[in-house]
XYZ file of N, CA and C in Angstrom:
762
model
N 77.099 -12.622 14.631
C 76.623 -11.254 14.718
C 75.180 -11.183 14.211
N 74.330 -10.508 14.971
C 72.975 -10.200 14.507
C 73.008 -8.759 14.023
N 72.894 -8.593 12.725
C 73.045 -7.270 12.113
C 71.673 -6.625 11.922
N 71.523 -5.416 12.457
C 70.235 -4.737 12.389
C 70.196 -3.647 11.321
N 71.253 -3.521 10.554
C 71.251 -2.579 9.437
C 70.676 -3.264 8.202
N 70.664 -2.558 7.094
C 70.187 -3.155 5.840
C 71.329 -3.732 5.010
N 72.540 -3.761 5.576
C 73.724 -4.127 4.801
C 73.670 -5.546 4.245
N 73.130 -6.498 5.017
C 73.203 -7.902 4.618
C 71.839 -8.518 4.322
N 70.769 -7.737 4.401
C 69.430 -8.322 4.335
C 69.161 -9.113 3.059
N 69.665 -8.632 1.940
C 69.391 -9.300 0.669
C 70.575 -10.125 0.174
N 71.590 -10.278 1.023
C 72.737 -11.121 0.695
C 72.295 -12.586 0.737
N 72.520 -13.306 -0.340
C 72.062 -14.695 -0.421
C 72.747 -15.596 0.594
N 73.900 -15.196 1.089
C 74.636 -16.010 2.051
C 74.246 -15.711 3.494
N 73.369 -14.725 3.692
C 73.006 -14.295 5.045
C 71.512 -14.519 5.273
N 71.135 -15.329 6.266
C 69.705 -15.530 6.536
C 69.061 -14.260 7.089
N 67.851 -13.988 6.621
C 67.044 -12.843 7.063
C 65.910 -13.437 7.882
N 65.905 -13.196 9.193
C 65.118 -14.044 10.085
C 64.085 -13.281 10.911
N 62.876 -13.807 10.897
C 61.829 -13.466 11.865
C 61.488 -14.793 12.537
N 61.861 -14.993 13.807
C 61.776 -16.329 14.407
C 60.428 -17.028 14.280
N 59.308 -16.295 14.387
C 57.996 -16.935 14.272
C 57.691 -17.380 12.855
N 58.427 -16.852 11.901
C 58.112 -17.074 10.484
C 59.073 -18.052 9.822
N 60.369 -17.803 9.949
C 61.356 -18.641 9.247
C 62.574 -18.898 10.126
N 62.315 -19.294 11.362
C 63.404 -19.543 12.303
C 64.414 -20.559 11.818
N 63.970 -21.556 11.045
C 64.890 -22.586 10.557
C 65.983 -22.011 9.661
N 65.713 -20.854 9.033
C 66.709 -20.253 8.143
C 67.977 -19.868 8.889
N 67.875 -19.638 10.193
C 69.047 -19.223 10.968
C 70.151 -20.272 10.969
N 69.783 -21.537 10.777
C 70.774 -22.622 10.814
C 71.792 -22.509 9.695
N 71.485 -21.765 8.644
C 72.401 -21.660 7.508
C 73.378 -20.498 7.637
N 73.442 -19.887 8.808
C 74.304 -18.709 8.929
C 75.789 -19.059 8.849
N 76.562 -18.090 8.411
C 78.023 -18.219 8.351
C 78.669 -17.171 9.243
N 77.994 -16.858 10.341
C 78.526 -15.886 11.284
C 77.683 -14.629 11.387
N 76.771 -14.418 10.429
C 75.905 -13.234 10.428
C 74.460 -13.667 10.213
N 73.562 -13.129 11.029
C 72.122 -13.255 10.811
C 71.571 -11.840 10.723
N 70.747 -11.585 9.714
C 70.234 -10.239 9.484
C 68.829 -10.081 10.050
N 68.584 -8.907 10.627
C 67.276 -8.538 11.171
C 66.540 -7.713 10.118
N 65.303 -8.079 9.746
C 64.604 -7.365 8.673
C 64.186 -5.945 9.052
N 63.709 -5.240 8.057
C 63.136 -3.915 8.248
C 61.892 -4.017 9.131
N 61.628 -2.970 9.922
C 60.531 -3.010 10.892
C 59.178 -3.255 10.244
N 58.888 -2.589 9.142
C 57.587 -2.763 8.501
C 57.446 -4.146 7.881
N 58.560 -4.733 7.455
C 58.529 -6.091 6.911
C 58.214 -7.103 7.997
N 58.819 -6.935 9.167
C 58.652 -7.910 10.244
C 57.186 -8.103 10.594
N 56.487 -7.005 10.876
C 55.093 -7.165 11.292
C 54.228 -7.708 10.163
N 54.559 -7.365 8.926
C 53.794 -7.862 7.785
C 53.905 -9.373 7.674
N 55.123 -9.906 7.710
C 55.290 -11.347 7.490
C 54.801 -12.164 8.681
N 54.859 -11.618 9.890
C 54.297 -12.329 11.042
C 52.796 -12.538 10.842
N 52.125 -11.515 10.316
C 50.680 -11.608 10.087
C 50.339 -12.488 8.884
N 51.170 -12.462 7.849
C 50.827 -13.156 6.609
C 51.276 -14.611 6.549
N 52.269 -14.991 7.325
C 52.805 -16.357 7.243
C 51.736 -17.430 7.416
N 50.883 -17.385 8.452
C 49.882 -18.454 8.578
C 48.875 -18.468 7.432
N 48.580 -17.314 6.856
C 47.652 -17.243 5.727
C 48.315 -17.787 4.469
N 49.586 -17.489 4.298
C 50.341 -17.993 3.141
C 50.451 -19.511 3.199
N 50.709 -20.046 4.385
C 50.820 -21.501 4.535
C 49.498 -22.198 4.224
N 48.398 -21.543 4.573
C 47.086 -22.167 4.413
C 46.546 -22.075 2.993
N 46.815 -20.956 2.310
C 46.139 -20.739 1.024
C 47.049 -20.189 -0.064
N 48.290 -19.993 0.191
C 49.299 -19.433 -0.695
C 48.892 -18.073 -1.255
N 49.550 -17.060 -0.764
C 49.279 -15.690 -1.205
C 49.895 -15.469 -2.575
N 49.106 -14.917 -3.492
C 49.595 -14.641 -4.833
C 49.879 -13.154 -5.043
N 49.165 -12.299 -4.327
C 49.392 -10.862 -4.487
C 49.128 -10.131 -3.175
N 49.939 -9.105 -2.908
C 49.792 -8.264 -1.717
C 49.803 -6.802 -2.146
N 48.811 -6.058 -1.712
C 48.829 -4.598 -1.830
C 48.892 -4.050 -0.407
N 49.829 -3.154 -0.157
C 50.029 -2.677 1.203
C 50.275 -1.179 1.230
N 49.639 -0.523 2.178
C 49.918 0.883 2.477
C 50.344 0.948 3.938
N 51.522 1.475 4.197
C 52.002 1.596 5.572
C 51.789 3.014 6.077
N 51.617 3.115 7.401
C 51.464 4.404 8.069
C 52.482 4.389 9.207
N 53.671 4.941 8.943
C 54.824 4.690 9.781
C 55.131 5.845 10.732
N 55.390 5.460 11.980
C 55.640 6.425 13.047
C 56.989 7.123 12.866
N 57.093 8.319 13.423
C 58.316 9.111 13.266
C 59.502 8.512 14.013
N 59.250 7.679 15.024
C 60.369 7.069 15.747
C 61.192 6.165 14.840
N 60.608 5.751 13.716
C 61.375 4.971 12.757
C 62.502 5.759 12.127
N 62.416 7.079 12.184
C 63.478 7.944 11.656
C 64.483 8.329 12.740
N 64.071 8.270 14.004
C 64.998 8.579 15.081
C 64.544 9.729 15.965
N 65.384 10.060 16.945
C 65.038 11.048 17.964
C 64.801 12.432 17.374
N 65.600 12.828 16.379
C 65.414 14.153 15.797
C 64.025 14.304 15.194
N 63.528 13.234 14.585
C 62.197 13.283 13.994
C 61.125 13.393 15.075
N 61.325 12.700 16.182
C 60.365 12.789 17.289
C 60.368 14.190 17.884
N 61.552 14.757 18.018
C 61.651 16.137 18.531
C 60.981 17.117 17.578
N 61.147 16.874 16.273
C 60.554 17.771 15.286
C 59.026 17.684 15.302
N 58.481 16.497 15.461
C 57.033 16.361 15.561
C 56.505 17.127 16.770
N 57.206 17.035 17.881
C 56.776 17.733 19.096
C 56.815 19.247 18.899
N 57.933 19.748 18.406
C 58.083 21.205 18.274
C 57.133 21.776 17.211
N 56.962 21.056 16.099
C 56.054 21.532 15.056
C 54.602 21.520 15.534
N 54.228 20.505 16.281
C 52.852 20.424 16.786
C 52.549 21.594 17.719
N 53.473 21.876 18.617
C 53.286 22.993 19.549
C 53.201 24.313 18.795
N 54.068 24.489 17.803
C 54.077 25.742 17.041
C 52.779 25.927 16.264
N 52.323 24.872 15.598
C 51.103 24.986 14.797
C 49.870 25.214 15.670
N 49.839 24.623 16.838
C 48.710 24.832 17.742
C 48.656 26.270 18.258
N 49.821 26.927 18.251
C 49.884 28.322 18.674
C 49.750 29.291 17.506
N 49.538 28.719 16.298
C 49.362 29.548 15.117
C 50.648 30.027 14.478
N 51.770 29.420 14.854
C 53.064 29.823 14.304
C 53.408 28.992 13.062
N 54.233 29.554 12.198
C 54.709 28.842 11.013
C 55.813 27.871 11.410
N 55.972 26.809 10.637
C 57.023 25.833 10.914
C 57.826 25.576 9.642
N 59.065 25.185 9.843
C 59.942 24.827 8.746
C 60.405 23.389 8.927
N 60.365 22.580 7.860
C 60.819 21.189 7.988
C 62.325 21.105 8.139
N 62.774 20.077 8.855
C 64.203 19.847 9.025
C 64.565 18.425 8.669
N 63.972 17.475 9.374
C 64.268 16.059 9.155
C 63.619 15.557 7.866
N 62.364 15.943 7.652
C 61.607 15.519 6.478
C 61.509 16.659 5.465
N 61.176 16.355 4.229
C 61.094 17.420 3.217
C 59.913 18.367 3.412
N 58.943 17.980 4.257
C 57.782 18.805 4.551
C 57.474 18.690 6.037
N 56.713 19.613 6.603
C 56.311 19.459 8.010
C 55.579 18.137 8.222
N 55.861 17.489 9.354
C 55.226 16.210 9.667
C 54.031 16.397 10.582
N 53.987 17.454 11.367
C 52.872 17.661 12.295
C 51.564 17.862 11.533
N 50.526 17.128 11.913
C 49.195 17.218 11.287
C 49.272 17.007 9.768
N 50.172 16.119 9.360
C 50.405 15.905 7.936
C 50.636 14.422 7.687
N 50.686 14.034 6.438
C 51.022 12.666 6.043
C 51.900 12.748 4.808
N 53.082 12.149 4.885
C 54.061 12.259 3.800
C 54.197 10.909 3.099
N 53.803 10.813 1.835
C 53.921 9.542 1.118
C 55.352 9.290 0.659
N 56.269 9.402 1.612
C 57.688 9.172 1.343
C 58.368 8.718 2.625
N 58.811 7.483 2.640
C 59.628 6.973 3.739
C 61.000 6.647 3.154
N 62.009 7.347 3.634
C 63.364 7.246 3.108
C 63.441 8.005 1.782
N 64.334 7.598 0.896
C 64.568 8.381 -0.320
C 64.032 7.641 -1.539
N 63.796 8.392 -2.616
C 63.317 7.792 -3.847
C 64.475 7.231 -4.662
N 64.244 6.049 -5.214
C 65.125 5.463 -6.224
C 64.228 5.144 -7.409
N 64.150 6.066 -8.357
C 63.167 5.942 -9.424
C 61.796 6.274 -8.876
N 60.815 5.451 -9.193
C 59.442 5.701 -8.752
C 59.170 5.213 -7.338
N 60.027 4.358 -6.810
C 59.804 3.756 -5.497
C 60.775 4.344 -4.470
N 60.324 4.386 -3.210
C 61.250 4.743 -2.145
C 62.015 3.491 -1.723
N 63.139 3.693 -1.059
C 63.921 2.544 -0.606
C 63.132 1.712 0.409
N 62.279 2.360 1.197
C 61.449 1.628 2.160
C 60.494 0.690 1.435
N 59.913 1.143 0.351
C 58.988 0.305 -0.419
C 59.721 -0.869 -1.066
N 60.914 -0.604 -1.564
C 61.712 -1.670 -2.173
C 62.109 -2.718 -1.142
N 62.500 -2.265 0.056
C 62.849 -3.203 1.131
C 61.670 -4.101 1.464
N 60.507 -3.504 1.576
C 59.306 -4.257 1.946
C 59.032 -5.372 0.943
N 59.182 -5.079 -0.321
C 58.928 -6.070 -1.372
C 59.985 -7.173 -1.352
N 61.241 -6.792 -1.415
C 62.310 -7.784 -1.565
C 62.505 -8.618 -0.300
N 62.363 -7.997 0.865
C 62.537 -8.749 2.108
C 61.391 -9.733 2.331
N 60.172 -9.335 1.967
C 59.037 -10.252 2.096
C 59.226 -11.459 1.193
N 59.685 -11.235 -0.035
C 59.973 -12.355 -0.939
C 60.991 -13.308 -0.312
N 62.045 -12.765 0.262
C 63.105 -13.603 0.803
C 62.626 -14.385 2.021
N 61.924 -13.729 2.928
C 61.506 -14.389 4.166
C 60.467 -15.470 3.895
N 59.502 -15.176 3.026
C 58.467 -16.166 2.703
C 58.929 -17.174 1.656
N 60.127 -16.963 1.126
C 60.733 -17.866 0.137
C 59.809 -18.059 -1.062
N 59.295 -16.947 -1.556
C 58.376 -17.007 -2.695
C 58.465 -15.712 -3.489
N 59.328 -15.699 -4.499
C 59.478 -14.514 -5.345
C 58.308 -14.325 -6.297
N 57.415 -15.322 -6.341
C 56.281 -15.235 -7.250
C 55.132 -14.395 -6.718
N 55.219 -13.952 -5.475
C 54.160 -13.113 -4.911
C 54.277 -11.715 -5.500
N 53.188 -11.227 -6.098
C 53.179 -9.839 -6.559
C 52.948 -8.917 -5.369
N 53.781 -7.902 -5.234
C 53.668 -7.000 -4.092
C 53.723 -5.551 -4.570
N 52.739 -4.771 -4.169
C 52.718 -3.338 -4.456
C 52.622 -2.600 -3.134
N 53.563 -1.677 -2.882
C 53.631 -1.013 -1.585
C 53.705 0.507 -1.729
N 53.009 1.196 -0.840
C 53.152 2.639 -0.677
C 53.391 2.904 0.805
N 54.515 3.530 1.115
C 54.883 3.773 2.511
C 54.706 5.247 2.856
N 53.989 5.506 3.945
C 53.613 6.864 4.336
C 54.103 7.144 5.749
N 54.691 8.316 5.943
C 55.099 8.757 7.285
C 53.974 9.592 7.877
N 53.567 9.243 9.103
C 52.444 9.924 9.745
C 52.872 10.470 11.112
N 52.145 11.471 11.649
C 52.520 12.093 12.923
C 52.100 11.264 14.132
N 52.712 10.094 14.241
C 52.501 9.174 15.368
C 53.868 8.917 15.987
N 53.933 8.869 17.332
C 55.225 8.676 17.994
C 55.814 7.298 17.701
N 55.038 6.252 18.049
C 55.528 4.878 17.933
C 54.442 3.979 17.376
N 54.884 2.922 16.736
C 54.076 1.828 16.187
C 53.616 2.140 14.768
N 54.006 1.244 13.874
C 53.622 1.345 12.476
C 52.292 0.617 12.239
N 51.472 1.183 11.371
C 50.221 0.558 10.966
C 50.305 0.204 9.485
N 49.602 -0.869 9.106
C 49.620 -1.307 7.716
C 48.222 -1.751 7.293
N 47.746 -1.182 6.199
C 46.526 -1.665 5.555
C 46.962 -2.649 4.474
N 46.453 -3.872 4.563
C 46.941 -4.955 3.707
C 45.774 -5.628 2.984
N 45.925 -5.794 1.673
C 44.981 -6.548 0.867
C 45.741 -7.696 0.221
N 45.210 -8.910 0.356
C 45.881 -10.058 -0.250
C 44.922 -10.814 -1.152
N 45.498 -11.488 -2.122
C 44.759 -12.409 -2.981
C 45.432 -13.762 -2.870
N 44.664 -14.782 -2.532
C 45.229 -16.105 -2.310
C 44.903 -17.059 -3.454
N 45.728 -18.089 -3.560
C 45.519 -19.093 -4.606
C 44.293 -19.937 -4.301
N 44.135 -20.303 -3.024
C 42.988 -21.078 -2.573
C 42.026 -20.159 -1.804
N 40.735 -20.431 -1.830
C 39.797 -19.618 -1.060
C 40.147 -19.623 0.424
N 40.035 -18.468 1.056
C 40.333 -18.346 2.479
C 39.278 -17.442 3.117
N 38.222 -18.019 3.685
C 37.184 -17.211 4.317
C 37.742 -16.395 5.480
N 37.130 -15.257 5.735
C 37.598 -14.376 6.809
C 37.578 -15.081 8.163
N 36.559 -15.881 8.419
C 36.480 -16.593 9.700
C 37.642 -17.559 9.873
N 38.014 -18.225 8.780
C 39.154 -19.144 8.853
C 40.454 -18.367 9.063
N 40.575 -17.217 8.420
C 41.758 -16.382 8.618
C 41.872 -15.949 10.079
N 40.747 -15.612 10.695
C 40.767 -15.233 12.114
C 41.246 -16.395 12.985
N 40.764 -17.590 12.676
C 41.194 -18.765 13.440
C 42.698 -18.979 13.321
N 43.196 -18.866 12.103
C 44.626 -19.069 11.879
C 45.452 -18.030 12.620
N 45.019 -16.776 12.562
C 45.778 -15.704 13.199
C 45.663 -15.762 14.715
N 44.524 -16.202 15.221
C 44.349 -16.312 16.666
C 45.320 -17.322 17.266
N 45.711 -18.325 16.478
C 46.637 -19.336 16.965
C 48.067 -19.153 16.508
N 48.353 -18.065 15.819
C 49.694 -17.851 15.258
C 50.640 -17.265 16.305
N 51.887 -17.715 16.329
C 52.862 -17.177 17.282
C 53.168 -15.714 16.987
N 53.214 -14.919 18.048
C 53.562 -13.513 17.902
C 52.430 -12.614 17.477
N 51.228 -13.171 17.299
C 50.071 -12.407 16.837
C 49.057 -12.275 17.968
N 48.468 -11.083 18.091
C 47.307 -10.897 18.966
C 46.152 -10.406 18.118
N 45.075 -11.176 18.099
C 43.901 -10.827 17.321
C 43.091 -9.772 18.066
N 42.862 -8.635 17.402
C 42.039 -7.553 17.964
C 41.023 -7.214 16.886
N 39.904 -7.921 16.869
C 39.016 -7.855 15.711
C 37.550 -7.929 16.124
N 37.054 -6.837 16.665
C 35.642 -6.732 17.008
C 35.179 -5.307 16.675
N 35.046 -5.004 15.373
C 34.719 -3.635 14.962
C 33.424 -3.105 15.558
N 32.444 -3.980 15.799
C 31.171 -3.529 16.360
C 31.349 -2.919 17.744
N 32.386 -3.360 18.441
C 32.694 -2.822 19.766
C 33.864 -1.840 19.705
N 34.177 -1.371 18.502
C 35.303 -0.447 18.290
C 36.622 -1.039 18.774
N 36.792 -2.342 18.553
C 38.028 -3.022 18.924
C 38.776 -3.385 17.648
N 39.891 -2.724 17.444
C 40.755 -2.971 16.299
C 42.145 -2.475 16.671
N 43.172 -2.930 15.969
C 44.538 -2.537 16.329
C 44.767 -1.035 16.158
N 45.458 -0.441 17.136
C 45.820 0.974 17.076
C 47.250 1.154 17.581
N 47.962 2.161 17.074
C 49.316 2.412 17.566
C 49.376 2.604 19.075
N 48.372 3.266 19.644
C 48.378 3.517 21.087
C 48.320 2.223 21.880
N 47.674 1.194 21.331
C 47.589 -0.094 22.012
C 48.824 -0.948 21.766
N 49.414 -0.823 20.597
C 50.583 -1.641 20.258
C 51.852 -1.146 20.936
N 51.921 0.142 21.231
C 53.140 0.721 21.803
C 53.487 0.065 23.141
N 54.702 -0.433 23.230
C 55.167 -1.096 24.437
C 54.845 -2.575 24.488
N 54.161 -3.081 23.471
C 53.783 -4.497 23.446
C 54.695 -5.272 22.500
N 54.782 -6.578 22.727
C 55.636 -7.433 21.900
C 54.906 -8.033 20.707
N 53.588 -8.157 20.794
C 52.825 -8.833 19.753
C 52.588 -7.950 18.537
N 52.302 -8.617 17.429
C 51.783 -7.957 16.235
C 50.258 -8.030 16.328
N 49.597 -6.879 16.305
C 48.147 -6.818 16.432
C 47.505 -6.861 15.047
N 46.505 -7.719 14.891
C 45.836 -7.873 13.595
C 44.324 -7.789 13.793
N 43.658 -7.022 12.926
C 42.208 -6.901 12.989
C 41.627 -6.409 11.678
N 40.349 -5.971 11.716
C 39.619 -5.540 10.522
C 39.730 -6.589 9.411
N 39.669 -7.862 9.782
C 39.788 -8.948 8.809
C 38.442 -9.120 8.113
N 38.462 -9.050 6.790
C 37.214 -9.115 6.042
C 37.494 -9.528 4.598
N 36.479 -10.038 3.951
C 36.619 -10.414 2.545
C 36.738 -9.156 1.682
N 37.574 -9.253 0.677
C 37.701 -8.190 -0.320
C 36.998 -8.673 -1.579
N 35.770 -8.218 -1.764
C 34.947 -8.707 -2.877
C 35.383 -8.152 -4.229
N 36.370 -7.246 -4.241
C 36.810 -6.663 -5.511
C 37.755 -7.576 -6.270
N 38.182 -8.660 -5.618
C 39.122 -9.562 -6.277
C 38.815 -11.007 -5.893
N 39.257 -11.922 -6.725
C 39.050 -13.344 -6.464
C 39.895 -13.761 -5.266
N 39.279 -14.469 -4.327
C 39.971 -14.930 -3.118
C 40.671 -13.770 -2.410
N 39.959 -12.645 -2.291
C 40.549 -11.467 -1.678
C 40.249 -11.370 -0.196
N 41.204 -10.822 0.540
C 41.069 -10.643 1.974
C 41.747 -9.326 2.351
N 41.155 -8.591 3.281
C 41.736 -7.341 3.763
C 41.973 -7.445 5.264
N 43.042 -6.811 5.737
C 43.332 -6.808 7.163
C 44.150 -5.576 7.537
N 44.202 -5.297 8.836
C 44.896 -4.127 9.391
C 45.892 -4.640 10.415
N 47.155 -4.238 10.274
C 48.245 -4.794 11.074
C 49.007 -3.658 11.758
N 49.215 -3.777 13.072
C 49.915 -2.741 13.830
C 50.921 -3.392 14.777
N 52.108 -2.795 14.895
C 53.111 -3.304 15.838
C 54.047 -2.179 16.247
N 54.606 -2.320 17.428
C 55.593 -1.360 17.929
C 56.876 -1.515 17.127
N 57.230 -0.495 16.367
C 58.398 -0.573 15.491
C 59.719 -0.604 16.244
N 59.717 -0.183 17.517
C 60.950 -0.211 18.301
C 61.118 -1.523 19.061
N 60.036 -2.289 19.187
C 60.111 -3.571 19.891
C 60.123 -4.714 18.876
N 58.962 -5.219 18.481
C 58.980 -6.315 17.511
C 59.614 -5.878 16.204
N 59.475 -4.615 15.867
C 60.063 -4.136 14.632
C 61.565 -3.923 14.678
N 62.165 -4.062 15.863
C 63.608 -3.794 15.965
C 64.241 -4.631 17.077
N 64.223 -4.100 18.316
C 64.977 -4.707 19.411
C 64.518 -6.120 19.748
N 63.217 -6.308 19.920
C 62.714 -7.618 20.321
C 63.066 -8.696 19.307
N 62.891 -8.411 18.021
C 63.196 -9.428 17.016
C 64.665 -9.838 17.071
N 65.547 -8.858 17.321
C 66.961 -9.189 17.457
C 67.228 -10.084 18.649
N 66.578 -9.798 19.777
C 66.718 -10.629 20.971
C 66.172 -12.034 20.710
N 65.036 -12.109 20.029
C 64.456 -13.415 19.720
C 65.369 -14.243 18.807
N 66.049 -13.568 17.884
C 67.017 -14.277 17.041
C 68.141 -14.850 17.904
N 68.657 -14.037 18.836
C 69.728 -14.500 19.720
C 69.272 -15.681 20.567
N 68.045 -15.609 21.087
C 67.511 -16.711 21.890
C 67.356 -17.976 21.040
N 66.914 -17.803 19.803
C 66.768 -18.937 18.889
C 68.116 -19.591 18.615
N 69.122 -18.781 18.334
C 70.460 -19.306 18.057
C 71.002 -20.068 19.257
N 70.787 -19.516 20.448
C 71.267 -20.178 21.673
C 70.519 -21.492 21.916
N 69.203 -21.446 21.764
C 68.366 -22.619 22.029
C 68.719 -23.778 21.097
N 69.080 -23.461 19.868
C 69.367 -24.508 18.876
C 70.857 -24.808 18.738
N 71.648 -24.239 19.615
C 73.086 -24.496 19.561
C 73.758 -23.960 18.323
N 73.287 -22.803 17.841
C 73.793 -22.242 16.588
C 74.738 -21.064 16.804
N 75.071 -20.795 18.064
C 76.063 -19.736 18.318
C 77.432 -20.394 18.275
N 78.084 -20.254 17.154
C 79.344 -20.952 16.907
C 80.125 -20.217 15.832
N 81.409 -20.527 15.781
C 82.236 -20.022 14.688
C 82.105 -21.013 13.541
N 81.614 -20.593 12.391
C 81.447 -21.538 11.280
C 82.762 -22.178 10.883
N 82.679 -23.449 10.503
C 83.864 -24.149 10.044
C 84.408 -23.501 8.797
N 85.675 -23.269 8.771
C 86.307 -22.695 7.590
C 86.704 -23.813 6.621
N 86.527 -23.537 5.338
C 86.957 -24.521 4.344
C 88.471 -24.605 4.323
N 88.951 -25.809 4.255
C 90.414 -26.004 4.217
C 90.944 -25.674 2.823
N 92.033 -24.983 2.820
C 92.661 -24.661 1.550
C 93.736 -25.714 1.266
N 93.633 -26.382 0.123
C 94.581 -27.457 -0.216
C 95.964 -26.881 -0.434
């Protein structure tokens, strides 16, 4: 079973898989493979080649997440609120605690203490997929009035120096990544370009001079495709290709 809920993601007995990043982990399954959270998937696809090259020590991330991540009711609410506000009418929130039209809500899912569950997922799932709990991760997840495709502003600090040009080379050759990085020509990843596409778009790659070995980048992907359905299909294809679709051997009871 490829499970797309959050039920098994942090279970130590269940592999959490993004095929371009940690496909080998699928071999350890015992009948269940878990599909990560949408915002986690695009993040680790972009960061894996950089982590392999220079080892990431810290990540600061702000997400800008589309309403489709909440479902059809949220998309309907964005449409109706936008029309009402453009006509000068008042609106009342239903799906979210505040109106989403022409707004930005620094809350994705519910709060558990100071963090939302979305922020906690992003931290813990990234640790598990990259197999490195030593990475410091600070996340703020924001819901924005966009139909589809999540955007992420990402700042990383690496153990080894990683020039921006080298990062571009690594990302240009990384599986599942499309480099869109020509700011002088107004070419950078946008939700409108990512929607309907399978790739994770990465751009605005530049040195972050505020920290040692710092790098900044902008990551965008369709949350309904690579962030959800496509990744599940890719897991199934991986399992089939490697002969891993099987009933696990049961331990014999003496």
